[in-house]
Coordinates of C-alpha atoms in Angstrom, one line a residue:
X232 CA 16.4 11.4 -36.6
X233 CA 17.0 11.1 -32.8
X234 CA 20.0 9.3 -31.4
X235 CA 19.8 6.1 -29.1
X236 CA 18.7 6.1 -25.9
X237 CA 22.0 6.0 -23.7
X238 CA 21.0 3.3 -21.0
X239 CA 21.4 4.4 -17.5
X240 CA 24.6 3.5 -16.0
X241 CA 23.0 3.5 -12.9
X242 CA 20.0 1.1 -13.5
X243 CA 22.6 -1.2 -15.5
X244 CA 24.6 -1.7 -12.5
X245 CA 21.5 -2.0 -9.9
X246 CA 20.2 -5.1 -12.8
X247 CA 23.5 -6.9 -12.5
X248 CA 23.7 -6.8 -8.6
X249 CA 20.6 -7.8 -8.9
X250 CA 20.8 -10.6 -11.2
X251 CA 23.6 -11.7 -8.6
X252 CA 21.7 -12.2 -6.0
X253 CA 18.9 -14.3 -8.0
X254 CA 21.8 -16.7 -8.7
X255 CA 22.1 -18.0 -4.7
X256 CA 19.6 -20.8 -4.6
X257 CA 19.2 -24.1 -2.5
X258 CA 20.8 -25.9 -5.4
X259 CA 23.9 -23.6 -5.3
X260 CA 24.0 -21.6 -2.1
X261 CA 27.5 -20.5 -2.0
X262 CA 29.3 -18.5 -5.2
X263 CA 32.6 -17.6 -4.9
X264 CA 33.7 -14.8 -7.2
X265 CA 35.2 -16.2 -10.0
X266 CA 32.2 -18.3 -10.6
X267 CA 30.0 -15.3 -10.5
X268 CA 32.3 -13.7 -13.2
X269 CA 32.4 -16.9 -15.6
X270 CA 28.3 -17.4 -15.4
X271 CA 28.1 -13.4 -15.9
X272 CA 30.3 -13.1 -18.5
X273 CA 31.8 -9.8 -16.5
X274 CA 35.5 -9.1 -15.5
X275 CA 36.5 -10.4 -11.7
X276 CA 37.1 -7.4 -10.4
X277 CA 33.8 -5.6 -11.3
X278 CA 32.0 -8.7 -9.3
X279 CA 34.0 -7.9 -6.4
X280 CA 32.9 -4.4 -6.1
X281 CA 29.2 -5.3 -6.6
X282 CA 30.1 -8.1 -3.7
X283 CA 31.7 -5.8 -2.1
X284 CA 28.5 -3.4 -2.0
X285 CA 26.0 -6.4 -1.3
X286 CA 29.0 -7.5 1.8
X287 CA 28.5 -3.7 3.3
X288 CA 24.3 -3.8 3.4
X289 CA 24.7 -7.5 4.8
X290 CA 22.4 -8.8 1.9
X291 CA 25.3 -11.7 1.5
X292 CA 28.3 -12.8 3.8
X293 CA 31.8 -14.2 2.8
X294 CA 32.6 -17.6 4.3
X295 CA 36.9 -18.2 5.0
X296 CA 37.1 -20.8 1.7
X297 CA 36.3 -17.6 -0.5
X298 CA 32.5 -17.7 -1.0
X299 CA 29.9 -16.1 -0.5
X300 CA 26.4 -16.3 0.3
X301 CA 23.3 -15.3 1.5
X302 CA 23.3 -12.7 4.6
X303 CA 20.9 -11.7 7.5
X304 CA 19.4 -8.7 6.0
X305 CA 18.0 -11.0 3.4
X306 CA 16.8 -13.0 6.2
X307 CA 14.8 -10.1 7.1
X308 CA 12.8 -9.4 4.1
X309 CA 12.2 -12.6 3.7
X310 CA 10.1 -12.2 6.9
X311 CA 9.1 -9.3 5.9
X312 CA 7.7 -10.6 3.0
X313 CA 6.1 -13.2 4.8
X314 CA 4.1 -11.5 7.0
X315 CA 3.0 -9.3 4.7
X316 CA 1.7 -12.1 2.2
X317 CA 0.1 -13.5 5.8
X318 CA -1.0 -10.0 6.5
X319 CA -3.0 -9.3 3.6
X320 CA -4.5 -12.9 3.1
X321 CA -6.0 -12.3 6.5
X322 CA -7.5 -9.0 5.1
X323 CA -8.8 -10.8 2.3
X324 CA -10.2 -13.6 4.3
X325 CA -12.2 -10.7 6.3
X326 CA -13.5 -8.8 3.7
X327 CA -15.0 -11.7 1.9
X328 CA -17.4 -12.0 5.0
X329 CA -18.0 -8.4 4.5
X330 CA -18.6 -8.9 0.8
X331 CA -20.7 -12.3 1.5
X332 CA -22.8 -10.3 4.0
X333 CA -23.7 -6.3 2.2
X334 CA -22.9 -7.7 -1.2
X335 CA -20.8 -4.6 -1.7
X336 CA -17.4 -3.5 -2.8
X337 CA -14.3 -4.2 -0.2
X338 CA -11.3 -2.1 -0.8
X339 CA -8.0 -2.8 1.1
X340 CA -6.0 0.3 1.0
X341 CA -2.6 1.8 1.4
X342 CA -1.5 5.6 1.5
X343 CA 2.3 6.0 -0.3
X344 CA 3.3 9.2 -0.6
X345 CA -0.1 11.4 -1.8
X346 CA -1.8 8.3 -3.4
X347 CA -4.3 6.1 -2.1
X348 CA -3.5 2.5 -3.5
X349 CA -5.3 -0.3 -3.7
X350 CA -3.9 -3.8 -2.7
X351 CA -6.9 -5.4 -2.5
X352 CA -10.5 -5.5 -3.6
X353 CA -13.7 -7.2 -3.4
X354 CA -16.3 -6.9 -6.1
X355 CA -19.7 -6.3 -5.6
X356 CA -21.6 -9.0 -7.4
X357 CA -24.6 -6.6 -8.0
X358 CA -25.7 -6.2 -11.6
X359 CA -24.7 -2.4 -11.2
X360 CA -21.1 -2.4 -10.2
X361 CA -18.9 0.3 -9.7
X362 CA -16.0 1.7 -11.6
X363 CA -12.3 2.0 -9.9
X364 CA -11.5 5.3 -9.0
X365 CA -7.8 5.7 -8.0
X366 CA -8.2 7.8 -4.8
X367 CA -5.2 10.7 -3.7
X368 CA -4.6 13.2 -0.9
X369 CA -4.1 15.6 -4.0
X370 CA -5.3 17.6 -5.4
X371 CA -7.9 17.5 -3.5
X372 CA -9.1 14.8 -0.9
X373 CA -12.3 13.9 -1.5
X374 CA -13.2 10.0 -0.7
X375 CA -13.6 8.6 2.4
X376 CA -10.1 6.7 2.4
X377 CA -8.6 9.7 1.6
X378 CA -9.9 12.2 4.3
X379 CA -9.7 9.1 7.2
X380 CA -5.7 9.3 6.0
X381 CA -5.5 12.9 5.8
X382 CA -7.1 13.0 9.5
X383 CA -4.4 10.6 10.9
X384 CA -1.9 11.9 9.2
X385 CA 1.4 13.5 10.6
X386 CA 2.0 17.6 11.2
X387 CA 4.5 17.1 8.8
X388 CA 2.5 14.9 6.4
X389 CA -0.3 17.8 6.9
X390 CA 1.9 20.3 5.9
X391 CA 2.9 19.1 2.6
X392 CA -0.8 18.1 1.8
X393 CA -1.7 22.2 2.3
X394 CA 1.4 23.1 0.4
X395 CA 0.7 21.1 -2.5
X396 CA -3.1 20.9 -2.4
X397 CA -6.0 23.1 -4.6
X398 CA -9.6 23.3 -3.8
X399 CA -11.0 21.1 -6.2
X400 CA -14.8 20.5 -7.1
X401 CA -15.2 17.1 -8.5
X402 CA -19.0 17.3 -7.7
X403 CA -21.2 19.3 -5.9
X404 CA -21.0 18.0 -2.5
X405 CA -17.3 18.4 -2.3
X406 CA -16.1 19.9 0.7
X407 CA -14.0 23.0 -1.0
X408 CA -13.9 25.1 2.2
X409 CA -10.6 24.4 3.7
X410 CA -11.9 25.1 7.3
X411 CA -15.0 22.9 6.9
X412 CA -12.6 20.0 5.3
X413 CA -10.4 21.0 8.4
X414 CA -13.6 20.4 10.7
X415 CA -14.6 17.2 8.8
X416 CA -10.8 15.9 9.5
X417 CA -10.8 16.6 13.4
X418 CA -14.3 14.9 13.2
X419 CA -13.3 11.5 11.6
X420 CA -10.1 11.6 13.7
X421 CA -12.4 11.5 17.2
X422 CA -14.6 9.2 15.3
X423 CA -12.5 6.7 13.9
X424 CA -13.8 6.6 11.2
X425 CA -14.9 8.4 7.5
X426 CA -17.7 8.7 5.1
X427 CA -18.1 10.3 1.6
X428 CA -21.7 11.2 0.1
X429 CA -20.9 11.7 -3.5
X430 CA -18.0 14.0 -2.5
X431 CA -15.9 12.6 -5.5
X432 CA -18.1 10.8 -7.7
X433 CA -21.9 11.4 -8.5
X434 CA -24.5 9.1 -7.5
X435 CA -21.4 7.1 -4.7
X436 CA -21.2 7.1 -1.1
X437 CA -18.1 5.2 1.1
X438 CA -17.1 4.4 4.5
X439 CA -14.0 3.8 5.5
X440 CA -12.0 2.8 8.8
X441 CA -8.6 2.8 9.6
X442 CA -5.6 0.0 10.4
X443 CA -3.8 1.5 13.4
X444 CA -0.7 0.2 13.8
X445 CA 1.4 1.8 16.6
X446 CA 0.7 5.2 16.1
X447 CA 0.5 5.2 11.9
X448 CA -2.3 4.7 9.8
X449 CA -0.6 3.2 6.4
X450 CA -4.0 1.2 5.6
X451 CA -7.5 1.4 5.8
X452 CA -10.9 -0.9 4.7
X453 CA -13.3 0.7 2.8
X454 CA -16.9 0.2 1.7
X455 CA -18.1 1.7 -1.7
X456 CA -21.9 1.4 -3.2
X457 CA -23.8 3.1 -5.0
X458 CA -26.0 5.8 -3.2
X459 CA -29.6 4.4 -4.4
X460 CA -29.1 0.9 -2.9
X461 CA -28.0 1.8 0.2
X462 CA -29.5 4.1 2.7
X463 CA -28.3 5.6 6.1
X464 CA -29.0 2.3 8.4
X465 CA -27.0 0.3 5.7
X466 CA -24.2 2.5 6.2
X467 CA -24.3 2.4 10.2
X468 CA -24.1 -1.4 9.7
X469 CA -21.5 -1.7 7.0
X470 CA -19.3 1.0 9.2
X471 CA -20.0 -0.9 12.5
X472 CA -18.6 -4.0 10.4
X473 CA -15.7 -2.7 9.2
X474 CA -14.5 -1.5 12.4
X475 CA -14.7 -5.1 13.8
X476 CA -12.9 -6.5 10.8
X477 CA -10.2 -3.8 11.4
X478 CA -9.9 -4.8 15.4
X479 CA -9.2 -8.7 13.6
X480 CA -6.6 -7.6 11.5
X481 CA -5.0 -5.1 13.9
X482 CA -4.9 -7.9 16.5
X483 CA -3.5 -10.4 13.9
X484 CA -0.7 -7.8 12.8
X485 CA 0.2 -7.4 16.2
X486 CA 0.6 -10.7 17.1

């Protein structure tokens, strides 16, 4: 028989300063500490050190009566969070009109750490639809997202991709040479922009573009079909689109 789980002292404390935090609201903006400790059911003194924490990363202030509330660094995620909820509907917006006009899938992606994710996509309303493949720098990149990242990437970020990375085959037109991937890479860089031809999935192509922001590429807009509806005109076009639609949202995120 196995013992209990022992819960982690450190996510137990990182729950209650957060569950301190959700208490500030515009009915009750101001908390002083011994109201936190009745409504938490916790001694005062383990409040004030969790205040005291929150007080030192400015997420909350102490006003001369005692309380406390709300700080500036909250103020700044909050915008944060705004303009990346306004960042991303714009993206959306954009690659409907994509979707509307090649009746393909739309991908809105983000590279964190070795993973290509997905914030947002736009089904094809085709009969024959394509399955989600979850895309990655490793072991192997492979889709067209994936090689347009690994092409803007950073020495450093380069680095610990060929550290880490394998030669992996996931079809037969995957680019296993590292000095032809290398080639493909300083291509798509001068370019601006990326294609796979069944590199990671049979019977796919994609085309992808990136989201330059100051000298990063964290996101990128991709196009995915499958190979026998669309041929090498259709691509041109859908790749010429997408590089407009990126030059919208680029302006828009710089604005």
């Amino acid at each position: 028989m196995h013992a209990p789980a022992i819960p982690s002292l450190a996510n137990s404390t990182a729950d209650r300063v957060i569950e301190i935090l959700l208490l500030f609201s515009y009915e009750k903006p101001a908390w002083t500490a011994l109201e936190l400790a009745q409504k938490m059911d916790m001694p005062r003194s383990t409040v004030y050190r969790y205040l005291g924490s929150l007080k030192n990363s400015q997420l909350i202030l102490e006003d001369g009566d005692g309380s406390f509330r709300l700080g500036p660094k909250i103020q700044v995620l909050a915008s944060v969070g705004r303009a990346t909820t306004s960042y991303l509907g714009l993206a959306r917006e954009e690659m409907l009109k994509l979707s509307d006009r090649f009746n393909e899938t739309v991908l809105f992606n983000e590279l964190v750490d070795f993973d290509v994710v997905t914030l947002e996509r736009i089904e094809s309303r085709q009969r024959i639809r394509l399955a989600s493949t979850r895309g990655s720098l490793l072991p192997w990149p492979a889709t067209a997202s994936a090689k347009l990242f690994l092409a803007y990437a950073s020495p450093e970020k380069l680095s610990q991709v060929w550290s880490l990375s394998r030669p992996h085959a996931y079809t037969s037109s995957t680019i296993v040479d590292k000095d032809a991937l290398l080639y493909e890479l300083k291509k798509i860089a001068h370019e601006g922009y990326a294609y796979s031809d069944e590199e990671r999935d049979e019977g796919v192509v994609g085309v992808s573009v990136p989201i330059i922001t100051g000298h990063e590429v964290k996101h990128c807009l991709s196009m995915v079909a499958p190979k026998f509806r669309v041929g090498a005109q259709d691509l041109e076009q859908m790749r010429d689109a997408l590089l407009e639609t990126a030059k919208v949202i680029t302006r828009h995120r710089s604005d």
